[in-house]
PDB file of C-alpha atoms in Angstrom:
ATOM      1  CA  MET U   1     -31.393-228.844  43.244  1.00  0.00           C
ATOM      2  CA  GLN U   2     -31.671-228.078  46.928  1.00  0.00           C
ATOM      3  CA  THR U   3     -28.547-228.482  47.416  1.00  0.00           C
ATOM      4  CA  LYS U   4     -27.497-225.915  44.944  1.00  0.00           C
ATOM      5  CA  THR U   5     -30.102-223.610  46.280  1.00  0.00           C
ATOM      6  CA  VAL U   6     -28.684-223.778  49.738  1.00  0.00           C
ATOM      7  CA  GLN U   7     -25.106-223.098  48.282  1.00  0.00           C
ATOM      8  CA  SER U   8     -26.390-219.752  46.763  1.00  0.00           C
ATOM      9  CA  LEU U   9     -27.988-218.662  49.811  1.00  0.00           C
ATOM     10  CA  GLN U  10     -25.340-219.493  51.826  1.00  0.00           C
ATOM     11  CA  LYS U  11     -23.374-216.702  49.501  1.00  0.00           C
ATOM     12  CA  MET U  12     -26.118-214.429  49.843  1.00  0.00           C
ATOM     13  CA  LYS U  13     -26.904-211.366  52.569  1.00  0.00           C
ATOM     14  CA  ILE U  14     -30.629-211.744  53.304  1.00  0.00           C
ATOM     15  CA  ALA U  15     -33.338-209.749  55.036  1.00  0.00           C
ATOM     16  CA  VAL U  16     -36.253-210.943  56.491  1.00  0.00           C
ATOM     17  CA  VAL U  17     -39.085-208.485  57.778  1.00  0.00           C
ATOM     18  CA  ASP U  18     -42.120-209.564  59.249  1.00  0.00           C
ATOM     19  CA  ASP U  19     -44.427-208.135  62.064  1.00  0.00           C
ATOM     20  CA  SER U  20     -45.075-211.830  63.504  1.00  0.00           C
ATOM     21  CA  ARG U  21     -42.582-213.256  65.560  1.00  0.00           C
ATOM     22  CA  PHE U  22     -43.823-216.671  64.919  1.00  0.00           C
ATOM     23  CA  SER U  23     -43.541-216.289  61.199  1.00  0.00           C
ATOM     24  CA  LEU U  24     -39.730-214.905  61.742  1.00  0.00           C
ATOM     25  CA  LYS U  25     -39.060-217.826  64.008  1.00  0.00           C
ATOM     26  CA  ILE U  26     -40.225-220.192  61.332  1.00  0.00           C
ATOM     27  CA  ILE U  27     -38.092-218.698  58.594  1.00  0.00           C
ATOM     28  CA  LYS U  28     -35.140-218.452  61.015  1.00  0.00           C
ATOM     29  CA  ASN U  29     -35.479-222.416  61.901  1.00  0.00           C
ATOM     30  CA  PHE U  30     -35.373-222.960  57.922  1.00  0.00           C
ATOM     31  CA  PHE U  31     -32.319-220.951  57.060  1.00  0.00           C
ATOM     32  CA  ASP U  32     -30.584-222.524  60.442  1.00  0.00           C
ATOM     33  CA  LYS U  33     -31.349-225.815  59.002  1.00  0.00           C
ATOM     34  CA  SER U  34     -29.770-225.215  55.623  1.00  0.00           C
ATOM     35  CA  LEU U  35     -26.538-223.579  57.578  1.00  0.00           C
ATOM     36  CA  VAL U  36     -27.607-220.126  55.975  1.00  0.00           C
ATOM     37  CA  PRO U  37     -25.546-217.486  58.085  1.00  0.00           C
ATOM     38  CA  ASN U  38     -26.127-213.832  56.442  1.00  0.00           C
ATOM     39  CA  VAL U  39     -29.487-213.385  57.576  1.00  0.00           C
ATOM     40  CA  ASP U  40     -31.046-210.176  59.302  1.00  0.00           C
ATOM     41  CA  TYR U  41     -34.472-210.339  60.935  1.00  0.00           C
ATOM     42  CA  TYR U  42     -36.639-207.316  61.353  1.00  0.00           C
ATOM     43  CA  ASN U  43     -40.012-207.469  63.192  1.00  0.00           C
ATOM     44  CA  ASP U  44     -40.276-203.832  62.809  1.00  0.00           C
ATOM     45  CA  SER U  45     -40.884-202.547  59.208  1.00  0.00           C
ATOM     46  CA  GLN U  46     -39.954-198.813  59.907  1.00  0.00           C
ATOM     47  CA  GLU U  47     -36.572-200.217  61.391  1.00  0.00           C
ATOM     48  CA  PHE U  48     -35.698-202.249  58.357  1.00  0.00           C
ATOM     49  CA  ALA U  49     -36.938-199.178  56.129  1.00  0.00           C
ATOM     50  CA  GLU U  50     -34.234-196.842  57.898  1.00  0.00           C
ATOM     51  CA  SER U  51     -31.413-199.578  57.214  1.00  0.00           C
ATOM     52  CA  ASP U  52     -28.921-199.423  54.348  1.00  0.00           C
ATOM     53  CA  LEU U  53     -31.056-202.003  52.541  1.00  0.00           C
ATOM     54  CA  LYS U  54     -28.006-203.749  51.073  1.00  0.00           C
ATOM     55  CA  TYR U  55     -29.177-207.033  50.688  1.00  0.00           C
ATOM     56  CA  ASP U  56     -29.158-209.764  47.936  1.00  0.00           C
ATOM     57  CA  LEU U  57     -32.652-211.231  48.763  1.00  0.00           C
ATOM     58  CA  PHE U  58     -35.507-209.707  50.791  1.00  0.00           C
ATOM     59  CA  ILE U  59     -37.955-212.083  52.233  1.00  0.00           C
ATOM     60  CA  ILE U  60     -41.019-209.494  53.203  1.00  0.00           C
ATOM     61  CA  ASP U  61     -44.520-209.726  54.793  1.00  0.00           C
ATOM     62  CA  LEU U  62     -47.234-208.417  52.298  1.00  0.00           C
ATOM     63  CA  VAL U  63     -49.269-206.960  55.573  1.00  0.00           C
ATOM     64  CA  MET U  64     -47.478-204.958  58.234  1.00  0.00           C
ATOM     65  CA  PRO U  65     -48.101-201.608  60.089  1.00  0.00           C
ATOM     66  CA  ILE U  66     -46.374-198.527  59.083  1.00  0.00           C
ATOM     67  CA  TYR U  67     -44.797-199.907  56.004  1.00  0.00           C
ATOM     68  CA  ASP U  68     -46.670-202.844  54.076  1.00  0.00           C
ATOM     69  CA  GLY U  69     -44.909-205.082  51.345  1.00  0.00           C
ATOM     70  CA  GLU U  70     -45.752-202.389  48.789  1.00  0.00           C
ATOM     71  CA  ASP U  71     -44.088-199.562  50.544  1.00  0.00           C
ATOM     72  CA  LEU U  72     -40.910-201.729  51.059  1.00  0.00           C
ATOM     73  CA  ILE U  73     -40.830-202.987  47.393  1.00  0.00           C
ATOM     74  CA  TYR U  74     -40.993-199.251  46.414  1.00  0.00           C
ATOM     75  CA  LYS U  75     -38.188-198.448  48.816  1.00  0.00           C
ATOM     76  CA  ILE U  76     -36.056-201.603  48.029  1.00  0.00           C
ATOM     77  CA  ARG U  77     -36.227-201.110  44.060  1.00  0.00           C
ATOM     78  CA  GLU U  78     -34.759-197.584  44.202  1.00  0.00           C
ATOM     79  CA  ASP U  79     -31.258-198.841  44.686  1.00  0.00           C
ATOM     80  CA  ASN U  80     -31.601-202.734  44.492  1.00  0.00           C
ATOM     81  CA  LYS U  81     -32.812-203.362  40.773  1.00  0.00           C
ATOM     82  CA  GLU U  82     -31.279-207.008  40.679  1.00  0.00           C
ATOM     83  CA  SER U  83     -32.085-208.036  44.217  1.00  0.00           C
ATOM     84  CA  ILE U  84     -34.539-210.909  44.849  1.00  0.00           C
ATOM     85  CA  ILE U  85     -38.046-209.752  46.612  1.00  0.00           C
ATOM     86  CA  ILE U  86     -40.284-212.637  47.903  1.00  0.00           C
ATOM     87  CA  LEU U  87     -43.565-211.870  49.577  1.00  0.00           C
ATOM     88  CA  VAL U  88     -44.990-213.924  52.257  1.00  0.00           C
ATOM     89  CA  THR U  89     -48.484-213.390  52.592  1.00  0.00           C
ATOM     90  CA  GLN U  90     -52.017-215.299  53.737  1.00  0.00           C
ATOM     91  CA  TYR U  91     -54.056-217.026  51.099  1.00  0.00           C
ATOM     92  CA  GLY U  92     -56.608-214.729  49.341  1.00  0.00           C
ATOM     93  CA  ASP U  93     -54.829-211.464  48.507  1.00  0.00           C
ATOM     94  CA  THR U  94     -54.623-212.265  45.062  1.00  0.00           C
ATOM     95  CA  LYS U  95     -55.108-208.424  43.845  1.00  0.00           C
ATOM     96  CA  ALA U  96     -52.715-206.962  46.350  1.00  0.00           C
ATOM     97  CA  ILE U  97     -50.150-209.975  45.493  1.00  0.00           C
ATOM     98  CA  GLY U  98     -50.511-209.261  41.405  1.00  0.00           C
ATOM     99  CA  HIS U  99     -50.084-205.365  42.043  1.00  0.00           C
ATOM    100  CA  CYS U 100     -46.813-206.076  44.271  1.00  0.00           C
ATOM    101  CA  MET U 101     -45.428-208.345  41.499  1.00  0.00           C
ATOM    102  CA  SER U 102     -45.943-205.652  38.708  1.00  0.00           C
ATOM    103  CA  ILE U 103     -43.901-203.234  40.671  1.00  0.00           C
ATOM    104  CA  GLY U 104     -40.781-205.221  41.664  1.00  0.00           C
ATOM    105  CA  GLY U 105     -41.667-208.243  43.526  1.00  0.00           C
ATOM    106  CA  ASP U 106     -40.191-211.688  41.886  1.00  0.00           C
ATOM    107  CA  ASP U 107     -42.470-214.144  43.295  1.00  0.00           C
ATOM    108  CA  PHE U 108     -44.737-215.107  46.675  1.00  0.00           C
ATOM    109  CA  VAL U 109     -44.813-217.981  49.493  1.00  0.00           C
ATOM    110  CA  LEU U 110     -48.306-218.259  51.154  1.00  0.00           C
ATOM    111  CA  LYS U 111     -48.647-218.710  54.968  1.00  0.00           C
ATOM    112  CA  PRO U 112     -48.668-221.328  56.726  1.00  0.00           C
ATOM    113  CA  LEU U 113     -44.761-221.859  55.257  1.00  0.00           C
ATOM    114  CA  ASP U 114     -43.904-225.264  54.345  1.00  0.00           C
ATOM    115  CA  TYR U 115     -40.262-225.562  53.957  1.00  0.00           C
ATOM    116  CA  LYS U 116     -40.248-227.319  50.710  1.00  0.00           C
ATOM    117  CA  MET U 117     -42.238-224.842  49.117  1.00  0.00           C
ATOM    118  CA  PHE U 118     -40.359-222.298  50.486  1.00  0.00           C
ATOM    119  CA  MET U 119     -37.156-223.782  49.107  1.00  0.00           C
ATOM    120  CA  LEU U 120     -38.875-224.484  45.646  1.00  0.00           C
ATOM    121  CA  ARG U 121     -39.825-220.807  45.453  1.00  0.00           C
ATOM    122  CA  LEU U 122     -36.027-219.625  46.548  1.00  0.00           C
ATOM    123  CA  SER U 123     -34.812-222.083  43.724  1.00  0.00           C
ATOM    124  CA  SER U 124     -36.735-220.654  41.217  1.00  0.00           C
ATOM    125  CA  CYS U 125     -36.013-216.945  41.982  1.00  0.00           C
ATOM    126  CA  ILE U 126     -32.461-217.922  42.596  1.00  0.00           C
ATOM    127  CA  LYS U 127     -31.948-219.421  38.963  1.00  0.00           C
ATOM    128  CA  ASN U 128     -33.436-216.071  37.886  1.00  0.00           C
ATOM    129  CA  TYR U 129     -31.516-213.844  39.702  1.00  0.00           C
ATOM    130  CA  ASN U 130     -28.032-215.677  38.336  1.00  0.00           C
ATOM    131  CA  LEU U 131     -29.086-215.609  34.868  1.00  0.00           C
ATOM    132  CA  ARG U 132     -30.008-211.852  35.366  1.00  0.00           C
ATOM    133  CA  LYS U 133     -26.341-211.331  36.749  1.00  0.00           C
ATOM    134  CA  LYS U 134     -24.800-213.355  34.041  1.00  0.00           C
ATOM    135  CA  ASN U 135     -26.633-211.385  31.037  1.00  0.00           C
ATOM    136  CA  LEU U 136     -25.857-208.074  33.259  1.00  0.00           C
ATOM    137  CA  SER U 137     -22.164-208.774  33.517  1.00  0.00           C
ATOM    138  CA  LYS U 138     -21.964-209.809  29.783  1.00  0.00           C
ATOM    139  CA  THR U 139     -23.930-206.452  28.656  1.00  0.00           C
ATOM    140  CA  ASN U 140     -21.631-204.472  30.466  1.00  0.00           C
ATOM    141  CA  ARG U 141     -18.461-206.125  29.112  1.00  0.00           C
ATOM    142  CA  LEU U 142     -20.253-205.469  25.598  1.00  0.00           C
ATOM    143  CA  TYR U 143     -20.913-202.108  26.172  1.00  0.00           C
ATOM    144  CA  LYS U 144     -17.294-201.277  27.801  1.00  0.00           C
ATOM    145  CA  ARG U 145     -15.992-203.013  24.573  1.00  0.00           C
ATOM    146  CA  ALA U 146     -18.097-200.696  22.310  1.00  0.00           C
ATOM    147  CA  THR U 147     -17.239-197.321  24.321  1.00  0.00           C
ATOM    148  CA  HIS U 148     -13.764-197.600  25.462  1.00  0.00           C
ATOM    149  CA  ASP U 149     -10.488-197.743  23.841  1.00  0.00           C
ATOM    150  CA  SER U 150      -8.955-201.093  23.964  1.00  0.00           C
ATOM    151  CA  LEU U 151      -5.699-199.808  24.931  1.00  0.00           C
ATOM    152  CA  THR U 152      -6.055-196.991  27.541  1.00  0.00           C
ATOM    153  CA  GLY U 153      -9.318-197.963  28.767  1.00  0.00           C
ATOM    154  CA  ILE U 154     -10.653-194.409  28.248  1.00  0.00           C
ATOM    155  CA  PHE U 155     -13.718-193.446  26.309  1.00  0.00           C
ATOM    156  CA  ASN U 156     -13.717-193.620  22.845  1.00  0.00           C
ATOM    157  CA  ARG U 157     -14.885-191.336  19.730  1.00  0.00           C
ATOM    158  CA  SER U 158     -18.235-193.317  19.532  1.00  0.00           C
ATOM    159  CA  TYR U 159     -19.181-192.972  23.108  1.00  0.00           C
ATOM    160  CA  PHE U 160     -18.037-188.951  22.709  1.00  0.00           C
ATOM    161  CA  LYS U 161     -20.405-188.650  19.643  1.00  0.00           C
ATOM    162  CA  ASP U 162     -23.401-190.039  21.435  1.00  0.00           C
ATOM    163  CA  LYS U 163     -22.184-188.045  25.112  1.00  0.00           C
ATOM    164  CA  PHE U 164     -21.865-184.844  22.850  1.00  0.00           C
ATOM    165  CA  SER U 165     -25.285-185.392  21.226  1.00  0.00           C
ATOM    166  CA  THR U 166     -27.114-185.871  24.646  1.00  0.00           C
ATOM    167  CA  GLU U 167     -25.195-182.960  26.185  1.00  0.00           C
ATOM    168  CA  LEU U 168     -26.147-180.669  23.412  1.00  0.00           C
ATOM    169  CA  ILE U 169     -29.699-181.402  23.688  1.00  0.00           C
ATOM    170  CA  GLU U 170     -29.626-181.100  27.346  1.00  0.00           C
ATOM    171  CA  ASN U 171     -27.809-177.869  27.234  1.00  0.00           C
ATOM    172  CA  CYS U 172     -30.004-176.160  24.562  1.00  0.00           C
ATOM    173  CA  LYS U 173     -33.240-177.003  26.827  1.00  0.00           C
ATOM    174  CA  ASN U 174     -31.640-175.445  29.915  1.00  0.00           C
ATOM    175  CA  GLY U 175     -29.793-172.551  28.077  1.00  0.00           C
ATOM    176  CA  SER U 176     -26.500-173.571  29.988  1.00  0.00           C
ATOM    177  CA  VAL U 177     -23.030-173.958  28.513  1.00  0.00           C
ATOM    178  CA  PHE U 178     -20.448-176.996  28.240  1.00  0.00           C
ATOM    179  CA  SER U 179     -17.022-177.047  26.921  1.00  0.00           C
ATOM    180  CA  ILE U 180     -14.887-179.718  25.303  1.00  0.00           C
ATOM    181  CA  VAL U 181     -11.277-179.611  25.560  1.00  0.00           C
ATOM    182  CA  LEU U 182      -9.031-181.380  22.930  1.00  0.00           C
ATOM    183  CA  PHE U 183      -5.327-181.530  22.937  1.00  0.00           C
ATOM    184  CA  ASP U 184      -2.499-183.054  20.729  1.00  0.00           C
ATOM    185  CA  ILE U 185       0.657-184.868  22.150  1.00  0.00           C
ATOM    186  CA  ASP U 186       3.680-182.910  20.532  1.00  0.00           C
ATOM    187  CA  TYR U 187       6.189-185.103  18.918  1.00  0.00           C
ATOM    188  CA  PHE U 188       4.446-188.489  19.481  1.00  0.00           C
ATOM    189  CA  LYS U 189       5.675-189.744  16.120  1.00  0.00           C
ATOM    190  CA  GLN U 190       9.195-189.373  17.608  1.00  0.00           C
ATOM    191  CA  ILE U 191       8.564-191.498  20.475  1.00  0.00           C
ATOM    192  CA  ASN U 192       7.400-194.295  17.748  1.00  0.00           C
ATOM    193  CA  ASP U 193      10.166-193.822  15.595  1.00  0.00           C
ATOM    194  CA  GLU U 194      12.964-193.778  18.264  1.00  0.00           C
ATOM    195  CA  TYR U 195      11.562-196.150  20.835  1.00  0.00           C
ATOM    196  CA  GLY U 196       9.033-198.166  18.957  1.00  0.00           C
ATOM    197  CA  HIS U 197       5.260-198.592  18.905  1.00  0.00           C
ATOM    198  CA  GLN U 198       5.384-200.405  22.313  1.00  0.00           C
ATOM    199  CA  LYS U 199       7.010-197.317  23.977  1.00  0.00           C
ATOM    200  CA  GLY U 200       4.330-195.374  22.185  1.00  0.00           C
ATOM    201  CA  ASP U 201       1.612-197.492  23.740  1.00  0.00           C
ATOM    202  CA  GLU U 202       3.178-196.998  27.086  1.00  0.00           C
ATOM    203  CA  ALA U 203       3.476-193.288  26.704  1.00  0.00           C
ATOM    204  CA  LEU U 204      -0.484-193.004  25.698  1.00  0.00           C
ATOM    205  CA  ILE U 205      -1.186-195.070  28.821  1.00  0.00           C
ATOM    206  CA  GLY U 206       0.873-192.766  30.999  1.00  0.00           C
ATOM    207  CA  ILE U 207      -0.894-189.684  29.750  1.00  0.00           C
ATOM    208  CA  THR U 208      -4.462-191.136  29.811  1.00  0.00           C
ATOM    209  CA  LYS U 209      -3.494-191.747  33.347  1.00  0.00           C
ATOM    210  CA  LEU U 210      -2.595-188.594  34.089  1.00  0.00           C
TER     211      LEU U 210
END
């Protein structure tokens, strides 16, 4: 189990945010021990909040000056819906932990940090993370299949029916105007008859690219 966890961690971009240099050092030792390379360590929550926040895994102290764990969870979840967020906290903050879990935290680990427990929490979160990514990929494939033409890759009739309904409602509310442009391909039947359906398909693909 730990080997798989380490292999996953080695492929991730990780941020650790804690105002305690001692805690940062302990976590750094954990990751160095597992040869995990792509980790950024932040001792200042404001510096972290002003970064690009593009990480796969966030390990965040619950109680910090300027931005606490709750503030950072809200900020992270604006653009990182699928990333893992693990809180680091002292024993006894159960009410705050429960709240932070309800707004987007995935798990928590208690101080003083223990390597085995730390890796166990990470393992559980990474399993869920990989499962979410797998399900999201499958959902995206099914959505694309349902809303795109298989030959040209452009949106199909089903998509436009739904889109039209949405746009109509929205524009009626706003009193604004939108347009739909329909066009025909002149003499397309002649292409199929003279050159075959394969060339007709190529013509359709070329026209949609234009």
